[in-house]
Amino acid sequence: LPGKNVTPVTEKMLKNIQPGGFIFFGFNLSSHEQTRRFIRDLQDASIKNGGLPLFISVDQEGGRVVRVMDGVTQFPGAMAAGVAGREDYVHEWGRILGMELRSTGFNMNFAPVLDVNNNPDNPVINTRSFGPDPVLVARLGTVYIKGLQKSGCMAVCKHFPGHGDTNSDSHVTLPVVPFGPDRLDKIEWIPFRAAIREDVSAVMTAHIAFPLLLGNNDPATISPFFLTEVLRKRMAYRGLVITDDMEMKGVSGGREPGEAAVRAVMAGAD
């Protein structure tokens, strides 16, 4: 989304593409009032051009991954919550943040991170995770989801099928994980199954390869096995499946963006 207000470029996107939503980054935001006005104008323009309201999303995890600086409480990262271990605090964190985001105009938050931080060399997850114990991640992740969604803000758990045990960053390369389904079932998938039981609004995919399981180096984002067979069928998930950023090198490094997008939809992403 370009700029800090509705531009002719955005109007054209709304008219010609009629997107389901927009993600906001720091460069779209300044003051609380500017953000509220921008989102209101976007929603009005979307209704005028397509008749449907938009998902307005943001990465407001807390800690080192935040976008909205004005008008919402700046909570710590998930690892701090994991150290404290207090479910009541985490629930209130989600509930308060959800109310503040909704009052600003956001209806979807790309949080919580449900990756199990079990690799000390992980350059991208680390403090964004609740910790190295899958049961702890599941316990605190689900109460955060409850709090956030209680306020009418959609929670998006990430990064399925698990970005915790990697030593590379999918923003800049394709991480390769040498595990099969038994290991994933015992560790990485525990928090995601718990989130699905709590009716999480959306699950975000990871651009990570599992060659031992798939027999190729395709990232999970374009894998029918992960998105349809595991997520939809085995875990019986019925909410939205959203991909991580399709410009990240983990998915765009070896294929054209159009091919990657089509393959993601064919695999089961919404």
PDB file of C-alpha atoms in Angstrom:
ATOM      1  CA  LEU A   1       0.000   0.000   0.000  1.00  0.00           C
ATOM      2  CA  PRO A   2       1.695   3.261  -1.079  1.00  0.00           C
ATOM      3  CA  GLY A   3       1.808   6.456   0.944  1.00  0.00           C
ATOM      4  CA  LYS A   4      -0.031   7.742   4.009  1.00  0.00           C
ATOM      5  CA  ASN A   5      -3.385   8.474   2.369  1.00  0.00           C
ATOM      6  CA  VAL A   6      -5.598   7.225  -0.434  1.00  0.00           C
ATOM      7  CA  THR A   7      -3.819   8.138  -3.684  1.00  0.00           C
ATOM      8  CA  PRO A   8      -4.960   7.747  -7.319  1.00  0.00           C
ATOM      9  CA  VAL A   9      -2.791   4.611  -7.447  1.00  0.00           C
ATOM     10  CA  THR A  10      -4.696   3.117  -4.520  1.00  0.00           C
ATOM     11  CA  GLU A  11      -8.035   4.130  -6.013  1.00  0.00           C
ATOM     12  CA  LYS A  12      -7.069   2.315  -9.212  1.00  0.00           C
ATOM     13  CA  MET A  13      -6.117  -0.804  -7.234  1.00  0.00           C
ATOM     14  CA  LEU A  14      -9.455  -0.756  -5.425  1.00  0.00           C
ATOM     15  CA  LYS A  15     -11.374  -0.339  -8.675  1.00  0.00           C
ATOM     16  CA  ASN A  16      -9.478  -2.788 -10.884  1.00  0.00           C
ATOM     17  CA  ILE A  17      -8.230  -5.438  -8.466  1.00  0.00           C
ATOM     18  CA  GLN A  18     -10.772  -5.160  -5.617  1.00  0.00           C
ATOM     19  CA  PRO A  19      -8.330  -6.684  -3.092  1.00  0.00           C
ATOM     20  CA  GLY A  20      -9.507  -8.439   0.027  1.00  0.00           C
ATOM     21  CA  GLY A  21      -7.314  -6.271   2.207  1.00  0.00           C
ATOM     22  CA  PHE A  22      -4.149  -4.309   2.787  1.00  0.00           C
ATOM     23  CA  ILE A  23      -1.176  -4.701   5.104  1.00  0.00           C
ATOM     24  CA  PHE A  24       0.177  -1.540   6.712  1.00  0.00           C
ATOM     25  CA  PHE A  25       3.886  -0.980   7.284  1.00  0.00           C
ATOM     26  CA  GLY A  26       5.679   1.740   9.219  1.00  0.00           C
ATOM     27  CA  PHE A  27       5.980   3.963   6.153  1.00  0.00           C
ATOM     28  CA  ASN A  28       2.163   4.138   5.932  1.00  0.00           C
ATOM     29  CA  LEU A  29       1.794   5.449   9.474  1.00  0.00           C
ATOM     30  CA  SER A  30       2.498   8.643  11.346  1.00  0.00           C
ATOM     31  CA  SER A  31      -0.040   9.897  13.907  1.00  0.00           C
ATOM     32  CA  HIS A  32      -3.011   8.093  15.395  1.00  0.00           C
ATOM     33  CA  GLU A  33      -5.438  10.466  13.658  1.00  0.00           C
ATOM     34  CA  GLN A  34      -3.680  10.100  10.287  1.00  0.00           C
ATOM     35  CA  THR A  35      -3.934   6.317  10.543  1.00  0.00           C
ATOM     36  CA  ARG A  36      -7.619   6.387  11.497  1.00  0.00           C
ATOM     37  CA  ARG A  37      -8.414   8.762   8.645  1.00  0.00           C
ATOM     38  CA  PHE A  38      -6.395   6.717   6.129  1.00  0.00           C
ATOM     39  CA  ILE A  39      -8.155   3.464   7.075  1.00  0.00           C
ATOM     40  CA  ARG A  40     -11.595   5.107   7.059  1.00  0.00           C
ATOM     41  CA  ASP A  41     -10.960   6.525   3.576  1.00  0.00           C
ATOM     42  CA  LEU A  42      -9.745   3.116   2.367  1.00  0.00           C
ATOM     43  CA  GLN A  43     -12.862   1.397   3.665  1.00  0.00           C
ATOM     44  CA  ASP A  44     -15.120   4.017   2.091  1.00  0.00           C
ATOM     45  CA  ALA A  45     -13.324   3.688  -1.250  1.00  0.00           C
ATOM     46  CA  SER A  46     -13.525  -0.118  -1.114  1.00  0.00           C
ATOM     47  CA  ILE A  47     -17.267  -0.064  -0.435  1.00  0.00           C
ATOM     48  CA  LYS A  48     -17.729   2.398  -3.305  1.00  0.00           C
ATOM     49  CA  ASN A  49     -15.696   0.335  -5.767  1.00  0.00           C
ATOM     50  CA  GLY A  50     -16.441  -3.238  -4.759  1.00  0.00           C
ATOM     51  CA  GLY A  51     -19.170  -3.228  -2.151  1.00  0.00           C
ATOM     52  CA  LEU A  52     -17.115  -5.095   0.447  1.00  0.00           C
ATOM     53  CA  PRO A  53     -15.075  -3.912   3.445  1.00  0.00           C
ATOM     54  CA  LEU A  54     -11.365  -4.693   3.702  1.00  0.00           C
ATOM     55  CA  PHE A  55      -9.159  -6.704   5.984  1.00  0.00           C
ATOM     56  CA  ILE A  56      -6.806  -4.039   7.376  1.00  0.00           C
ATOM     57  CA  SER A  57      -3.803  -5.848   8.801  1.00  0.00           C
ATOM     58  CA  VAL A  58      -0.541  -5.056  10.538  1.00  0.00           C
ATOM     59  CA  ASP A  59       2.432  -6.826  12.146  1.00  0.00           C
ATOM     60  CA  GLN A  60       2.016  -5.636  15.743  1.00  0.00           C
ATOM     61  CA  GLU A  61       3.689  -8.494  17.594  1.00  0.00           C
ATOM     62  CA  GLY A  62       5.278  -6.420  20.343  1.00  0.00           C
ATOM     63  CA  GLY A  63       8.973  -6.161  21.179  1.00  0.00           C
ATOM     64  CA  ARG A  64      11.123  -5.773  18.080  1.00  0.00           C
ATOM     65  CA  VAL A  65       8.306  -6.250  15.530  1.00  0.00           C
ATOM     66  CA  VAL A  66       5.885  -3.324  15.758  1.00  0.00           C
ATOM     67  CA  ARG A  67       4.466  -0.933  13.172  1.00  0.00           C
ATOM     68  CA  VAL A  68       1.947   1.243  15.030  1.00  0.00           C
ATOM     69  CA  MET A  69       3.805   3.592  17.357  1.00  0.00           C
ATOM     70  CA  ASP A  70       1.079   6.119  18.186  1.00  0.00           C
ATOM     71  CA  GLY A  71      -2.239   5.306  19.856  1.00  0.00           C
ATOM     72  CA  VAL A  72      -1.494   1.736  21.006  1.00  0.00           C
ATOM     73  CA  THR A  73       0.349   0.343  24.013  1.00  0.00           C
ATOM     74  CA  GLN A  74       3.889  -0.819  23.227  1.00  0.00           C
ATOM     75  CA  PHE A  75       3.951  -4.306  24.712  1.00  0.00           C
ATOM     76  CA  PRO A  76       7.137  -6.398  25.071  1.00  0.00           C
ATOM     77  CA  GLY A  77       7.968  -9.297  22.806  1.00  0.00           C
ATOM     78  CA  ALA A  78       6.567 -12.781  23.262  1.00  0.00           C
ATOM     79  CA  MET A  79       9.719 -14.138  24.918  1.00  0.00           C
ATOM     80  CA  ALA A  80       9.291 -11.720  27.834  1.00  0.00           C
ATOM     81  CA  ALA A  81       5.771 -13.072  28.298  1.00  0.00           C
ATOM     82  CA  GLY A  82       7.144 -16.602  28.108  1.00  0.00           C
ATOM     83  CA  VAL A  83       9.631 -15.879  30.894  1.00  0.00           C
ATOM     84  CA  ALA A  84       6.860 -14.459  33.089  1.00  0.00           C
ATOM     85  CA  GLY A  85       4.583 -17.362  32.211  1.00  0.00           C
ATOM     86  CA  ARG A  86       1.430 -15.514  33.302  1.00  0.00           C
ATOM     87  CA  GLU A  87      -1.626 -16.479  31.261  1.00  0.00           C
ATOM     88  CA  ASP A  88      -3.698 -13.651  32.768  1.00  0.00           C
ATOM     89  CA  TYR A  89      -1.143 -11.054  31.686  1.00  0.00           C
ATOM     90  CA  VAL A  90      -0.933 -12.438  28.157  1.00  0.00           C
ATOM     91  CA  HIS A  91      -4.728 -12.509  27.837  1.00  0.00           C
ATOM     92  CA  GLU A  92      -4.933  -8.851  28.920  1.00  0.00           C
ATOM     93  CA  TRP A  93      -2.121  -7.951  26.528  1.00  0.00           C
ATOM     94  CA  GLY A  94      -4.105  -9.426  23.633  1.00  0.00           C
ATOM     95  CA  ARG A  95      -7.410  -7.918  24.773  1.00  0.00           C
ATOM     96  CA  ILE A  96      -6.062  -4.394  25.293  1.00  0.00           C
ATOM     97  CA  LEU A  97      -4.026  -4.408  22.087  1.00  0.00           C
ATOM     98  CA  GLY A  98      -7.049  -5.705  20.179  1.00  0.00           C
ATOM     99  CA  MET A  99      -9.232  -2.860  21.437  1.00  0.00           C
ATOM    100  CA  GLU A 100      -6.570  -0.280  20.602  1.00  0.00           C
ATOM    101  CA  LEU A 101      -6.029  -1.656  17.107  1.00  0.00           C
ATOM    102  CA  ARG A 102      -9.774  -1.760  16.445  1.00  0.00           C
ATOM    103  CA  SER A 103     -10.157   1.836  17.614  1.00  0.00           C
ATOM    104  CA  THR A 104      -7.460   2.777  15.098  1.00  0.00           C
ATOM    105  CA  GLY A 105      -9.197   0.874  12.293  1.00  0.00           C
ATOM    106  CA  PHE A 106      -7.201  -2.361  12.120  1.00  0.00           C
ATOM    107  CA  ASN A 107      -9.235  -5.569  12.180  1.00  0.00           C
ATOM    108  CA  MET A 108      -6.415  -8.115  11.727  1.00  0.00           C
ATOM    109  CA  ASN A 109      -3.109  -8.526  13.554  1.00  0.00           C
ATOM    110  CA  PHE A 110      -0.387 -10.834  12.210  1.00  0.00           C
ATOM    111  CA  ALA A 111       0.261 -12.321  15.653  1.00  0.00           C
ATOM    112  CA  PRO A 112       0.952 -14.397  17.661  1.00  0.00           C
ATOM    113  CA  VAL A 113       4.163 -16.124  16.605  1.00  0.00           C
ATOM    114  CA  LEU A 114       3.646 -19.816  17.447  1.00  0.00           C
ATOM    115  CA  ASP A 115       7.088 -20.968  16.367  1.00  0.00           C
ATOM    116  CA  VAL A 116       8.929 -22.982  19.018  1.00  0.00           C
ATOM    117  CA  ASN A 117      12.262 -21.258  19.590  1.00  0.00           C
ATOM    118  CA  ASN A 118      14.369 -24.407  19.931  1.00  0.00           C
ATOM    119  CA  ASN A 119      17.357 -23.333  17.817  1.00  0.00           C
ATOM    120  CA  PRO A 120      19.733 -20.807  19.449  1.00  0.00           C
ATOM    121  CA  ASP A 121      21.116 -19.894  16.010  1.00  0.00           C
ATOM    122  CA  ASN A 122      17.730 -18.777  14.658  1.00  0.00           C
ATOM    123  CA  PRO A 123      18.311 -15.252  13.276  1.00  0.00           C
ATOM    124  CA  VAL A 124      14.678 -14.261  12.670  1.00  0.00           C
ATOM    125  CA  ILE A 125      12.375 -15.806  15.305  1.00  0.00           C
ATOM    126  CA  ASN A 126      14.262 -15.846  18.656  1.00  0.00           C
ATOM    127  CA  THR A 127      12.626 -13.232  20.966  1.00  0.00           C
ATOM    128  CA  ARG A 128       9.455 -13.213  18.840  1.00  0.00           C
ATOM    129  CA  SER A 129       8.632 -16.683  20.220  1.00  0.00           C
ATOM    130  CA  PHE A 130       7.167 -17.422  23.659  1.00  0.00           C
ATOM    131  CA  GLY A 131       9.999 -19.909  24.204  1.00  0.00           C
ATOM    132  CA  PRO A 132      11.576 -23.329  23.501  1.00  0.00           C
ATOM    133  CA  ASP A 133       8.801 -25.449  25.050  1.00  0.00           C
ATOM    134  CA  PRO A 134       5.940 -26.291  22.648  1.00  0.00           C
ATOM    135  CA  VAL A 135       3.473 -26.671  25.524  1.00  0.00           C
ATOM    136  CA  LEU A 136       4.358 -23.191  26.846  1.00  0.00           C
ATOM    137  CA  VAL A 137       4.050 -21.703  23.347  1.00  0.00           C
ATOM    138  CA  ALA A 138       0.652 -23.373  22.917  1.00  0.00           C
ATOM    139  CA  ARG A 139      -0.580 -22.286  26.362  1.00  0.00           C
ATOM    140  CA  LEU A 140       0.379 -18.619  26.057  1.00  0.00           C
ATOM    141  CA  GLY A 141      -0.379 -18.408  22.338  1.00  0.00           C
ATOM    142  CA  THR A 142      -3.960 -19.556  22.831  1.00  0.00           C
ATOM    143  CA  VAL A 143      -4.726 -17.103  25.640  1.00  0.00           C
ATOM    144  CA  TYR A 144      -3.283 -14.291  23.498  1.00  0.00           C
ATOM    145  CA  ILE A 145      -5.574 -15.371  20.649  1.00  0.00           C
ATOM    146  CA  LYS A 146      -8.568 -15.406  23.007  1.00  0.00           C
ATOM    147  CA  GLY A 147      -7.784 -11.887  24.245  1.00  0.00           C
ATOM    148  CA  LEU A 148      -7.154 -10.413  20.802  1.00  0.00           C
ATOM    149  CA  GLN A 149     -10.263 -11.940  19.217  1.00  0.00           C
ATOM    150  CA  LYS A 150     -12.403 -11.030  22.234  1.00  0.00           C
ATOM    151  CA  SER A 151     -11.832  -7.424  21.143  1.00  0.00           C
ATOM    152  CA  GLY A 152     -12.990  -8.089  17.587  1.00  0.00           C
ATOM    153  CA  CYS A 153      -9.496  -8.136  16.101  1.00  0.00           C
ATOM    154  CA  MET A 154      -8.581 -11.208  14.047  1.00  0.00           C
ATOM    155  CA  ALA A 155      -5.542 -13.148  15.237  1.00  0.00           C
ATOM    156  CA  VAL A 156      -3.173 -14.686  12.679  1.00  0.00           C
ATOM    157  CA  CYS A 157      -0.863 -17.359  14.090  1.00  0.00           C
ATOM    158  CA  LYS A 158       2.433 -17.915  12.312  1.00  0.00           C
ATOM    159  CA  HIS A 159       4.584 -19.387  10.752  1.00  0.00           C
ATOM    160  CA  PHE A 160       3.064 -22.775   9.820  1.00  0.00           C
ATOM    161  CA  PRO A 161       4.424 -25.483   9.732  1.00  0.00           C
ATOM    162  CA  GLY A 162       7.111 -24.025  12.017  1.00  0.00           C
ATOM    163  CA  HIS A 163      10.010 -21.581  11.609  1.00  0.00           C
ATOM    164  CA  GLY A 164      11.617 -22.118  15.023  1.00  0.00           C
ATOM    165  CA  ASP A 165      14.291 -24.716  14.309  1.00  0.00           C
ATOM    166  CA  THR A 166      16.071 -22.946  11.459  1.00  0.00           C
ATOM    167  CA  ASN A 167      19.427 -21.168  11.312  1.00  0.00           C
ATOM    168  CA  SER A 168      18.567 -18.946   8.349  1.00  0.00           C
ATOM    169  CA  ASP A 169      16.081 -16.181   7.588  1.00  0.00           C
ATOM    170  CA  SER A 170      13.335 -16.790   5.000  1.00  0.00           C
ATOM    171  CA  HIS A 171      13.370 -13.058   4.161  1.00  0.00           C
ATOM    172  CA  VAL A 172      16.735 -13.523   2.452  1.00  0.00           C
ATOM    173  CA  THR A 173      17.009 -17.247   1.623  1.00  0.00           C
ATOM    174  CA  LEU A 174      15.098 -20.545   1.707  1.00  0.00           C
ATOM    175  CA  PRO A 175      15.617 -22.288   5.067  1.00  0.00           C
ATOM    176  CA  VAL A 176      15.826 -26.081   4.840  1.00  0.00           C
ATOM    177  CA  VAL A 177      14.564 -28.182   7.764  1.00  0.00           C
ATOM    178  CA  PRO A 178      15.739 -31.848   7.874  1.00  0.00           C
ATOM    179  CA  PHE A 179      12.763 -33.289   9.760  1.00  0.00           C
ATOM    180  CA  GLY A 180       9.934 -35.652   9.006  1.00  0.00           C
ATOM    181  CA  PRO A 181       6.308 -35.657  10.194  1.00  0.00           C
ATOM    182  CA  ASP A 182       6.971 -37.484  13.493  1.00  0.00           C
ATOM    183  CA  ARG A 183       9.239 -34.708  14.757  1.00  0.00           C
ATOM    184  CA  LEU A 184       6.891 -31.946  13.536  1.00  0.00           C
ATOM    185  CA  ASP A 185       3.929 -33.658  15.195  1.00  0.00           C
ATOM    186  CA  LYS A 186       5.712 -33.831  18.563  1.00  0.00           C
ATOM    187  CA  ILE A 187       7.035 -30.244  18.655  1.00  0.00           C
ATOM    188  CA  GLU A 188       6.269 -27.735  15.894  1.00  0.00           C
ATOM    189  CA  TRP A 189       2.574 -28.579  15.387  1.00  0.00           C
ATOM    190  CA  ILE A 190       1.520 -28.620  19.062  1.00  0.00           C
ATOM    191  CA  PRO A 191       0.921 -24.823  19.252  1.00  0.00           C
ATOM    192  CA  PHE A 192      -0.877 -24.727  15.888  1.00  0.00           C
ATOM    193  CA  ARG A 193      -3.251 -27.525  16.852  1.00  0.00           C
ATOM    194  CA  ALA A 194      -4.017 -25.645  20.078  1.00  0.00           C
ATOM    195  CA  ALA A 195      -4.687 -22.430  18.139  1.00  0.00           C
ATOM    196  CA  ILE A 196      -7.051 -24.244  15.780  1.00  0.00           C
ATOM    197  CA  ARG A 197      -8.980 -25.606  18.782  1.00  0.00           C
ATOM    198  CA  GLU A 198      -9.377 -21.980  19.934  1.00  0.00           C
ATOM    199  CA  ASP A 199     -10.802 -21.014  16.532  1.00  0.00           C
ATOM    200  CA  VAL A 200      -7.944 -18.739  15.458  1.00  0.00           C
ATOM    201  CA  SER A 201      -9.084 -16.538  12.568  1.00  0.00           C
ATOM    202  CA  ALA A 202      -6.132 -17.172  10.262  1.00  0.00           C
ATOM    203  CA  VAL A 203      -2.922 -19.186   9.905  1.00  0.00           C
ATOM    204  CA  MET A 204       0.123 -17.752   8.116  1.00  0.00           C
ATOM    205  CA  THR A 205       2.402 -20.024   6.084  1.00  0.00           C
ATOM    206  CA  ALA A 206       6.198 -20.215   6.192  1.00  0.00           C
ATOM    207  CA  HIS A 207       8.601 -20.154   3.257  1.00  0.00           C
ATOM    208  CA  ILE A 208      10.593 -23.169   4.485  1.00  0.00           C
ATOM    209  CA  ALA A 209      11.616 -26.360   2.659  1.00  0.00           C
ATOM    210  CA  PHE A 210      11.215 -29.868   4.123  1.00  0.00           C
ATOM    211  CA  PRO A 211      13.028 -32.081   1.568  1.00  0.00           C
ATOM    212  CA  LEU A 212      12.968 -35.191   3.775  1.00  0.00           C
ATOM    213  CA  LEU A 213       9.185 -34.989   3.898  1.00  0.00           C
ATOM    214  CA  LEU A 214       8.318 -33.601   0.446  1.00  0.00           C
ATOM    215  CA  GLY A 215      11.156 -34.986  -1.662  1.00  0.00           C
ATOM    216  CA  ASN A 216      11.858 -31.516  -3.115  1.00  0.00           C
ATOM    217  CA  ASN A 217      12.881 -28.007  -2.070  1.00  0.00           C
ATOM    218  CA  ASP A 218       9.503 -26.332  -2.474  1.00  0.00           C
ATOM    219  CA  PRO A 219       8.648 -23.991   0.423  1.00  0.00           C
ATOM    220  CA  ALA A 220       5.658 -24.999   2.562  1.00  0.00           C
ATOM    221  CA  THR A 221       3.720 -21.990   1.229  1.00  0.00           C
ATOM    222  CA  ILE A 222       3.273 -23.727  -2.144  1.00  0.00           C
ATOM    223  CA  SER A 223       2.911 -27.258  -0.765  1.00  0.00           C
ATOM    224  CA  PRO A 224      -0.505 -28.999  -1.040  1.00  0.00           C
ATOM    225  CA  PHE A 225       0.744 -31.494   1.552  1.00  0.00           C
ATOM    226  CA  PHE A 226       1.161 -28.859   4.261  1.00  0.00           C
ATOM    227  CA  LEU A 227      -1.718 -26.530   3.420  1.00  0.00           C
ATOM    228  CA  THR A 228      -4.369 -29.035   2.336  1.00  0.00           C
ATOM    229  CA  GLU A 229      -3.435 -32.481   3.625  1.00  0.00           C
ATOM    230  CA  VAL A 230      -2.103 -31.420   7.047  1.00  0.00           C
ATOM    231  CA  LEU A 231      -3.751 -28.081   7.829  1.00  0.00           C
ATOM    232  CA  ARG A 232      -7.171 -28.586   6.245  1.00  0.00           C
ATOM    233  CA  LYS A 233      -7.661 -32.340   6.489  1.00  0.00           C
ATOM    234  CA  ARG A 234      -5.644 -33.678   9.425  1.00  0.00           C
ATOM    235  CA  MET A 235      -5.986 -30.604  11.650  1.00  0.00           C
ATOM    236  CA  ALA A 236      -9.502 -29.812  10.350  1.00  0.00           C
ATOM    237  CA  TYR A 237      -8.767 -26.105  10.098  1.00  0.00           C
ATOM    238  CA  ARG A 238     -11.613 -24.040   8.610  1.00  0.00           C
ATOM    239  CA  GLY A 239     -10.318 -20.469   8.917  1.00  0.00           C
ATOM    240  CA  LEU A 240      -8.262 -18.337   6.548  1.00  0.00           C
ATOM    241  CA  VAL A 241      -4.886 -19.492   5.264  1.00  0.00           C
ATOM    242  CA  ILE A 242      -2.650 -16.502   4.564  1.00  0.00           C
ATOM    243  CA  THR A 243       0.864 -16.617   3.136  1.00  0.00           C
ATOM    244  CA  ASP A 244       3.866 -14.805   4.509  1.00  0.00           C
ATOM    245  CA  ASP A 245       5.160 -11.981   2.294  1.00  0.00           C
ATOM    246  CA  MET A 246       5.410 -13.303  -1.270  1.00  0.00           C
ATOM    247  CA  GLU A 247       8.365 -11.010  -2.004  1.00  0.00           C
ATOM    248  CA  MET A 248      10.548 -12.820   0.540  1.00  0.00           C
ATOM    249  CA  LYS A 249      13.443 -14.734  -1.016  1.00  0.00           C
ATOM    250  CA  GLY A 250      12.288 -17.962   0.612  1.00  0.00           C
ATOM    251  CA  VAL A 251       9.498 -18.143  -1.977  1.00  0.00           C
ATOM    252  CA  SER A 252      10.504 -15.649  -4.678  1.00  0.00           C
ATOM    253  CA  GLY A 253      14.156 -16.685  -4.980  1.00  0.00           C
ATOM    254  CA  GLY A 254      13.583 -19.598  -7.337  1.00  0.00           C
ATOM    255  CA  ARG A 255      10.399 -18.693  -9.218  1.00  0.00           C
ATOM    256  CA  GLU A 256       8.470 -15.789 -10.698  1.00  0.00           C
ATOM    257  CA  PRO A 257       6.028 -13.992  -8.352  1.00  0.00           C
ATOM    258  CA  GLY A 258       3.028 -14.922 -10.491  1.00  0.00           C
ATOM    259  CA  GLU A 259       3.941 -18.606 -10.488  1.00  0.00           C
ATOM    260  CA  ALA A 260       4.510 -18.549  -6.719  1.00  0.00           C
ATOM    261  CA  ALA A 261       1.147 -16.848  -6.077  1.00  0.00           C
ATOM    262  CA  VAL A 262      -0.799 -19.286  -8.263  1.00  0.00           C
ATOM    263  CA  ARG A 263       0.935 -22.302  -6.727  1.00  0.00           C
ATOM    264  CA  ALA A 264       0.165 -21.007  -3.220  1.00  0.00           C
ATOM    265  CA  VAL A 265      -3.543 -20.758  -4.053  1.00  0.00           C
ATOM    266  CA  MET A 266      -3.487 -24.191  -5.691  1.00  0.00           C
ATOM    267  CA  ALA A 267      -1.812 -25.584  -2.567  1.00  0.00           C
ATOM    268  CA  GLY A 268      -4.644 -24.299  -0.380  1.00  0.00           C
ATOM    269  CA  ALA A 269      -3.869 -20.699   0.563  1.00  0.00           C
ATOM    270  CA  ASP A 270      -6.679 -18.152   0.490  1.00  0.00           C
TER     271      ASP A 270
END
